[in-house]
Backbone as JSON, one array per atom type, in Angstrom:
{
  "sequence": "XXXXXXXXXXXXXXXXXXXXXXXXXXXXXXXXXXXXXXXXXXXXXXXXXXXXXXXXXXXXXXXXXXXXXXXXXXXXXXXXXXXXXXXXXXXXXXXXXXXXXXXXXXXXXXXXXXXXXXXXXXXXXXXXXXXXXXXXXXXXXXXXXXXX",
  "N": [[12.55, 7.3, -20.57], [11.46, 5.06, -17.89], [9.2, 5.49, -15.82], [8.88, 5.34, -12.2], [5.67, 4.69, -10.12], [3.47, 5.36, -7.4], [1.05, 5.6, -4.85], [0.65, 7.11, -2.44], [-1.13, 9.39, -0.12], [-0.72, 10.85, -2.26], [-0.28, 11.59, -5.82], [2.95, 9.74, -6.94], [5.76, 10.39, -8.75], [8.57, 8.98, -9.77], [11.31, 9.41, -11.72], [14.63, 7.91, -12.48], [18.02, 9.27, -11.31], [16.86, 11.44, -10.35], [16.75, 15.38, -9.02], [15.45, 15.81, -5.46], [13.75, 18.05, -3.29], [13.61, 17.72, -0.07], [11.52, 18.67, 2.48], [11.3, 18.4, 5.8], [9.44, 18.47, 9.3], [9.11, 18.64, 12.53], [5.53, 17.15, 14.36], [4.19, 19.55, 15.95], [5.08, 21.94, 14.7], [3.9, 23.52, 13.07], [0.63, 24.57, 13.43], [-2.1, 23.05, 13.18], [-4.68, 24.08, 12.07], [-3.47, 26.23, 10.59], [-3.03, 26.56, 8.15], [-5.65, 26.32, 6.66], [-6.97, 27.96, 5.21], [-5.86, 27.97, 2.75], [-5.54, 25.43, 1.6], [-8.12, 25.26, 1.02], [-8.57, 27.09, -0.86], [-6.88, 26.04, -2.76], [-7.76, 23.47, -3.21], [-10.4, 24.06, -3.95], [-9.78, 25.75, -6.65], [-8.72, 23.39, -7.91], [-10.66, 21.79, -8.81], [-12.18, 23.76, -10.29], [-10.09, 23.56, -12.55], [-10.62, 21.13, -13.48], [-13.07, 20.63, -13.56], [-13.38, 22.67, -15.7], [-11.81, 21.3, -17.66], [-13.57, 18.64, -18.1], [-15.59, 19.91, -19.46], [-14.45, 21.04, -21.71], [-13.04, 23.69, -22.18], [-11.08, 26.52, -22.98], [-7.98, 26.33, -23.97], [-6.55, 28.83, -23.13], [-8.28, 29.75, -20.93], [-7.97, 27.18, -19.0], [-5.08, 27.13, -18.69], [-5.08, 29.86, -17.17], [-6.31, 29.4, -14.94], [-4.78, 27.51, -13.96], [-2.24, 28.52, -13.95], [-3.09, 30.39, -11.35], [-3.54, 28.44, -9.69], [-0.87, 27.32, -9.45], [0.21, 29.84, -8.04], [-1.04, 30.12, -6.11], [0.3, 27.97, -4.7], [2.22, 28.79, -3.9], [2.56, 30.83, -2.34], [1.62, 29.23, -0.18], [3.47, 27.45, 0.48], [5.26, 29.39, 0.96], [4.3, 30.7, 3.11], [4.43, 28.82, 4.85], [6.96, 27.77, 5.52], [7.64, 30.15, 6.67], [6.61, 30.21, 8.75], [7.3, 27.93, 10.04], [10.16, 29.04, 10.5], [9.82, 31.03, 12.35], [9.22, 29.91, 15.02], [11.19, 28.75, 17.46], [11.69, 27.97, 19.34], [11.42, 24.7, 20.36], [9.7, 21.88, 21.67], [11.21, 19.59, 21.28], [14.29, 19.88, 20.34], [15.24, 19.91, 17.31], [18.06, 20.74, 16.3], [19.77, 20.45, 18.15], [22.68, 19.14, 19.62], [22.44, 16.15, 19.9], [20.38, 15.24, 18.62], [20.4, 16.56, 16.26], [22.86, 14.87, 15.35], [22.12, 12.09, 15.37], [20.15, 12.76, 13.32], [21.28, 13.8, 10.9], [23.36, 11.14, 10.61], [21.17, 9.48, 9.68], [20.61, 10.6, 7.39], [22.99, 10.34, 5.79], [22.85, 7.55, 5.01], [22.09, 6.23, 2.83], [23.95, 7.18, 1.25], [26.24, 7.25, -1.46], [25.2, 5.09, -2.4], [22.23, 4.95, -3.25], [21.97, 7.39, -3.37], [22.82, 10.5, -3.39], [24.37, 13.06, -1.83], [23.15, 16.65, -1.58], [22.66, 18.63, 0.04], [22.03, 19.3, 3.28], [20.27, 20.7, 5.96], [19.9, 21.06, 9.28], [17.63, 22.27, 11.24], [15.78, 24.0, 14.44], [13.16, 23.25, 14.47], [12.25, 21.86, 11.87], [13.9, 19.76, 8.94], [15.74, 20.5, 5.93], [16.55, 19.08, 2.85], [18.43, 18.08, 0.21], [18.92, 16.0, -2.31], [19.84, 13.93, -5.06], [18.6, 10.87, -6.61], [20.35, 8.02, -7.96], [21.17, 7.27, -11.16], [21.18, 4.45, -11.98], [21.77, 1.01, -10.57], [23.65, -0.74, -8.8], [24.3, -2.99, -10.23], [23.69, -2.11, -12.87], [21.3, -1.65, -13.45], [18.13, 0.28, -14.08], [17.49, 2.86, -11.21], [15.42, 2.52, -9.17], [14.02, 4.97, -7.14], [13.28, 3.92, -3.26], [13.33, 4.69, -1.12], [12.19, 7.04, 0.43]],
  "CA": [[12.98, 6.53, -19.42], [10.26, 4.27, -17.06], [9.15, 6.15, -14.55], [7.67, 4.65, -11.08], [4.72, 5.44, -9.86], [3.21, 4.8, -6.11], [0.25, 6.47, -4.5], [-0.28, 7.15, -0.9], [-2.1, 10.77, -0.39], [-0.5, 12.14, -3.49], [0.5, 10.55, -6.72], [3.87, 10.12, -6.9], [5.93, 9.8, -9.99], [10.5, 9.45, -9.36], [12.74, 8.82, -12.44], [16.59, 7.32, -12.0], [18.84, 10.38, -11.22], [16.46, 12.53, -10.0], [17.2, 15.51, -7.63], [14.8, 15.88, -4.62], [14.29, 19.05, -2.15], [12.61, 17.35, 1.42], [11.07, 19.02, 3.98], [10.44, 17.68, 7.06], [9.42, 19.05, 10.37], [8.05, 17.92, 14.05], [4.18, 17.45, 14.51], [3.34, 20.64, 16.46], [5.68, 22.95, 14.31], [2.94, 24.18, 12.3], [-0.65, 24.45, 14.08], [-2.99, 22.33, 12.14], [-5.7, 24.86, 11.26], [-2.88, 27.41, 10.54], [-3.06, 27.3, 6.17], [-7.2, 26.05, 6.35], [-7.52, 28.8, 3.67], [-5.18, 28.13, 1.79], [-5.87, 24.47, 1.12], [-9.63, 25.35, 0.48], [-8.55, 27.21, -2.1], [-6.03, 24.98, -3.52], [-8.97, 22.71, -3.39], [-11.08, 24.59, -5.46], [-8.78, 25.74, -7.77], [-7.99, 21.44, -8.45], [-12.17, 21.39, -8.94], [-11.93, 24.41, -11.45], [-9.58, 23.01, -13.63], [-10.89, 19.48, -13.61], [-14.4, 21.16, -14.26], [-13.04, 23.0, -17.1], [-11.25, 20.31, -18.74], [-15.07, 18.1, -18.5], [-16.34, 21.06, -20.21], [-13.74, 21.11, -22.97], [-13.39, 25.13, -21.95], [-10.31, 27.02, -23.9], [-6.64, 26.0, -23.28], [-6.09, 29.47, -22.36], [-8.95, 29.27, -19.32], [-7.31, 26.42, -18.22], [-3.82, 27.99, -18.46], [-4.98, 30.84, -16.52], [-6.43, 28.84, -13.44], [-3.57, 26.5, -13.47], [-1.53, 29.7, -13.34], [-3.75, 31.09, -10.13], [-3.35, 26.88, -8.28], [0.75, 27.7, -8.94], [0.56, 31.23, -7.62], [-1.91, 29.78, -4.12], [0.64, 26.74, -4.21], [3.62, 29.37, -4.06], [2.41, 31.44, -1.24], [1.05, 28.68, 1.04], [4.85, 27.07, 0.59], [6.48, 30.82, 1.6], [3.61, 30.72, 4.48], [4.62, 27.3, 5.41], [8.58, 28.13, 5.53], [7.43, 31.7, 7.22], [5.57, 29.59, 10.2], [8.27, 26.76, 10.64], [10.95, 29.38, 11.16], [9.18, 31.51, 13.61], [9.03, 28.91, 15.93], [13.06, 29.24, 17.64], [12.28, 26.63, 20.9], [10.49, 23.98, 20.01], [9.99, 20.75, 22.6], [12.11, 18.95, 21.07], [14.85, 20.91, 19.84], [16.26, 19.06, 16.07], [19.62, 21.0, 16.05], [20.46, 19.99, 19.48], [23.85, 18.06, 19.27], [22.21, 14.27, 19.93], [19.41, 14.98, 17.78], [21.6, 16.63, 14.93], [24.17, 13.67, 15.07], [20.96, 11.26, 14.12], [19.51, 12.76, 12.15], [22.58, 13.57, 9.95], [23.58, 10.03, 10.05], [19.72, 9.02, 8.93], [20.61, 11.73, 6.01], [24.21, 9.78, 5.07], [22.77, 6.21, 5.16], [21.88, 5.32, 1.88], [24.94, 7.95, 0.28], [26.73, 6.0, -2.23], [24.29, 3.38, -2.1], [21.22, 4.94, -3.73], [21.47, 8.89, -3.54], [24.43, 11.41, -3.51], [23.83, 14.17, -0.74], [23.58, 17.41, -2.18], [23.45, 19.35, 0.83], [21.05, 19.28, 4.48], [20.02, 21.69, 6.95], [18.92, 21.01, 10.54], [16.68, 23.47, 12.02], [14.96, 23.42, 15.61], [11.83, 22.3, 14.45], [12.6, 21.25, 10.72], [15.15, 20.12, 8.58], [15.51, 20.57, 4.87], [17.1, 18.25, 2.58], [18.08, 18.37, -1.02], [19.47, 14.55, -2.86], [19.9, 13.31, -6.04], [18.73, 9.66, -6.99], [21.38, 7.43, -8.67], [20.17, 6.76, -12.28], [21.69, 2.79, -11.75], [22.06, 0.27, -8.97], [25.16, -1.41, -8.45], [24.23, -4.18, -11.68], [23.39, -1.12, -14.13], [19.63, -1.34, -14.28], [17.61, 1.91, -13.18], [17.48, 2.49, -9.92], [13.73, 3.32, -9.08], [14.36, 5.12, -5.15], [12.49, 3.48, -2.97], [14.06, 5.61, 0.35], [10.96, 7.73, 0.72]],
  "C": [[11.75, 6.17, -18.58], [10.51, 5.32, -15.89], [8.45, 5.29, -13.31], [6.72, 5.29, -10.72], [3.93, 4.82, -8.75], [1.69, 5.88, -5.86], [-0.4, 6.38, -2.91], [-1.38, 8.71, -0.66], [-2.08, 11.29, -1.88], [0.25, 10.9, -4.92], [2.07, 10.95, -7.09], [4.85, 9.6, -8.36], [7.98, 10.09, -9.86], [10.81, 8.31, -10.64], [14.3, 9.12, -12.02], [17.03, 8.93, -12.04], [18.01, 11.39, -11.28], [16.53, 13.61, -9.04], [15.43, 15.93, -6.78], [15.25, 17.3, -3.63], [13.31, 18.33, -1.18], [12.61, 17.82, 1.94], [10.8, 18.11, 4.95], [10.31, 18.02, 8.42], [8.52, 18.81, 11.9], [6.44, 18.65, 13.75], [3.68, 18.88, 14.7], [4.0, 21.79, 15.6], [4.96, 23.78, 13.36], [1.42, 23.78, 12.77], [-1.77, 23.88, 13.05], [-4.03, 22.96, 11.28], [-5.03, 25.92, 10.45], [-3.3, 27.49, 8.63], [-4.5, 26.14, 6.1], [-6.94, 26.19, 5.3], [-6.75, 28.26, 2.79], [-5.59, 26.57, 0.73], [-7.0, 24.9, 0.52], [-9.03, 26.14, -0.33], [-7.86, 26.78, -3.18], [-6.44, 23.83, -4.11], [-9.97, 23.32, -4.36], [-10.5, 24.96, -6.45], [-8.57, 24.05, -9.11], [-9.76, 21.19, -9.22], [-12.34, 22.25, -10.07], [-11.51, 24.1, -12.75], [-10.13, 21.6, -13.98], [-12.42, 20.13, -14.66], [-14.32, 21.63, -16.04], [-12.58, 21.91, -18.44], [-12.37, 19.09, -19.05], [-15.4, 18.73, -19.26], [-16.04, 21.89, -21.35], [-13.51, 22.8, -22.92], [-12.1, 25.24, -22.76], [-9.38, 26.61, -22.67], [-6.24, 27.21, -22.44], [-6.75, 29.6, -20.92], [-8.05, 28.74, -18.65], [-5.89, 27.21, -17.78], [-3.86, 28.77, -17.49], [-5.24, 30.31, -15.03], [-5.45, 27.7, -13.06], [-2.88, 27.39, -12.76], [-1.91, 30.08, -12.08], [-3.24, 29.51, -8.92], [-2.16, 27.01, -8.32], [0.78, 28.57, -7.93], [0.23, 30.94, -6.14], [-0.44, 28.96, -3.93], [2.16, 27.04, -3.13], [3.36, 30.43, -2.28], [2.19, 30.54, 0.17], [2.6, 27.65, 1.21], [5.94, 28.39, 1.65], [5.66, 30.35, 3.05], [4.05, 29.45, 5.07], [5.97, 27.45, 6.11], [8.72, 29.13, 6.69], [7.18, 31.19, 8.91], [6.54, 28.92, 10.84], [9.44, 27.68, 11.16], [10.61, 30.37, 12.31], [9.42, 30.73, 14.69], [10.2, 28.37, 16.25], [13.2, 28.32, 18.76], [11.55, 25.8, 20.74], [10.52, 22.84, 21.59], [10.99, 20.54, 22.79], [12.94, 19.31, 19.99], [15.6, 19.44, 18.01], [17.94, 19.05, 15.91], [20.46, 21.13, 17.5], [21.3, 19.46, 18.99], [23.08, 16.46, 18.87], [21.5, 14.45, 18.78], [19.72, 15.19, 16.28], [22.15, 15.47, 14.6], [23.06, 12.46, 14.27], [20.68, 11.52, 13.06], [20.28, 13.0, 9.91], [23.1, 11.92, 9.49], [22.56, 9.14, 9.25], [20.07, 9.35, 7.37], [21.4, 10.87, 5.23], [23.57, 8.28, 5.1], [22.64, 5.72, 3.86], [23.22, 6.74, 0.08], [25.97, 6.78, -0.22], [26.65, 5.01, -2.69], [23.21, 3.17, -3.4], [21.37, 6.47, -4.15], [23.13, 9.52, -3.4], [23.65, 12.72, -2.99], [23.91, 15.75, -1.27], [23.93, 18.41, -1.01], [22.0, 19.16, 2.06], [21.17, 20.51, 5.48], [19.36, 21.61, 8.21], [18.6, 22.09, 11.26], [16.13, 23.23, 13.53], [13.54, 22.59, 15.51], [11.77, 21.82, 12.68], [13.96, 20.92, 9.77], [14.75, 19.47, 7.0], [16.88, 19.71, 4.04], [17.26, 17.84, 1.29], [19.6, 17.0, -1.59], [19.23, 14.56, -4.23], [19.81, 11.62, -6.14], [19.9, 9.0, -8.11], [20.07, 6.93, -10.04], [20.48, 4.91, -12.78], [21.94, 2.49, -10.53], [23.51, 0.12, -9.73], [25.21, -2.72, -9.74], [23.76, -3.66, -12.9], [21.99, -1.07, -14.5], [19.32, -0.36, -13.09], [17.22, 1.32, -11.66], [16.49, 3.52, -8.79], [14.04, 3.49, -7.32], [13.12, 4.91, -4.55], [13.06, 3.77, -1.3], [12.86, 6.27, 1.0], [10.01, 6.72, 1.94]]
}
């Protein structure tokens, strides 16, 4: 099946009927320097393997420092999750009523359309968000999501 493929920071790659988990959470809800480390080593790790694979090194090498950029990728996700819920009053609260009611209807806008809701969560300072892309439009050809 064709996959799309876009690239703003990160390369992105969505085939038809795919499901999606989104995060998303206000500016200040995580302090900007807070996971430095973690990137820098997520960053070297990406320089490791690249290196290795110039340098034709053994599949298992590679294997093993792929394994180590999962394992950073896995902790600085918990730490990420760990940070956003800490943080119980934010400014600008998300699961306030008004701000809920938006952002819920933001969530339902393209249900039935493009995506099928699997389930959402509004938080005070983030809200998590897990969809399925439709694998056809409405005239049966794939239906590359372009919601993001």
């Amino acid at each position: 099946m064709k996959k799309e493929h876009y690239r703003l920071h990160l390369p992105h790659f969505h085939t038809p009927g795919q499901q999606f988990f989104v995060t998303w959470c206000l500016k200040n809800a995580v302090p900007s320097k807070a996971f430095e480390k973690y990137s820098m080593e997520l960053e070297h790790l990406k320089a490791e393997i690249y290196s290795h694979k110039i340098r034709k090194t053994s599949d298992e090498r590679i294997d093993n420092v792929k394994n180590d950029y999962q394992r950073v990728k896995r902790r600085y996700f918990n730490a990420f999750n760990e940070m956003l819920d800490v943080q119980k009053k934010p400014d600008n609260n998300l699961s306030e009523i008004r701000s809920a009611n938006i952002i819920s209807e933001s969530v339902k806008y393209w249900e039935g359309k493009k995506i099928t809701n699997i389930a959402f969560s509004i938080m005070p300072n983030h809200v998590h968000w897990v969809l399925e892309t439709f694998e056809k439009d409405f005239e049966g050809k794939p239906d590359f999501c372009r919601i993001f």
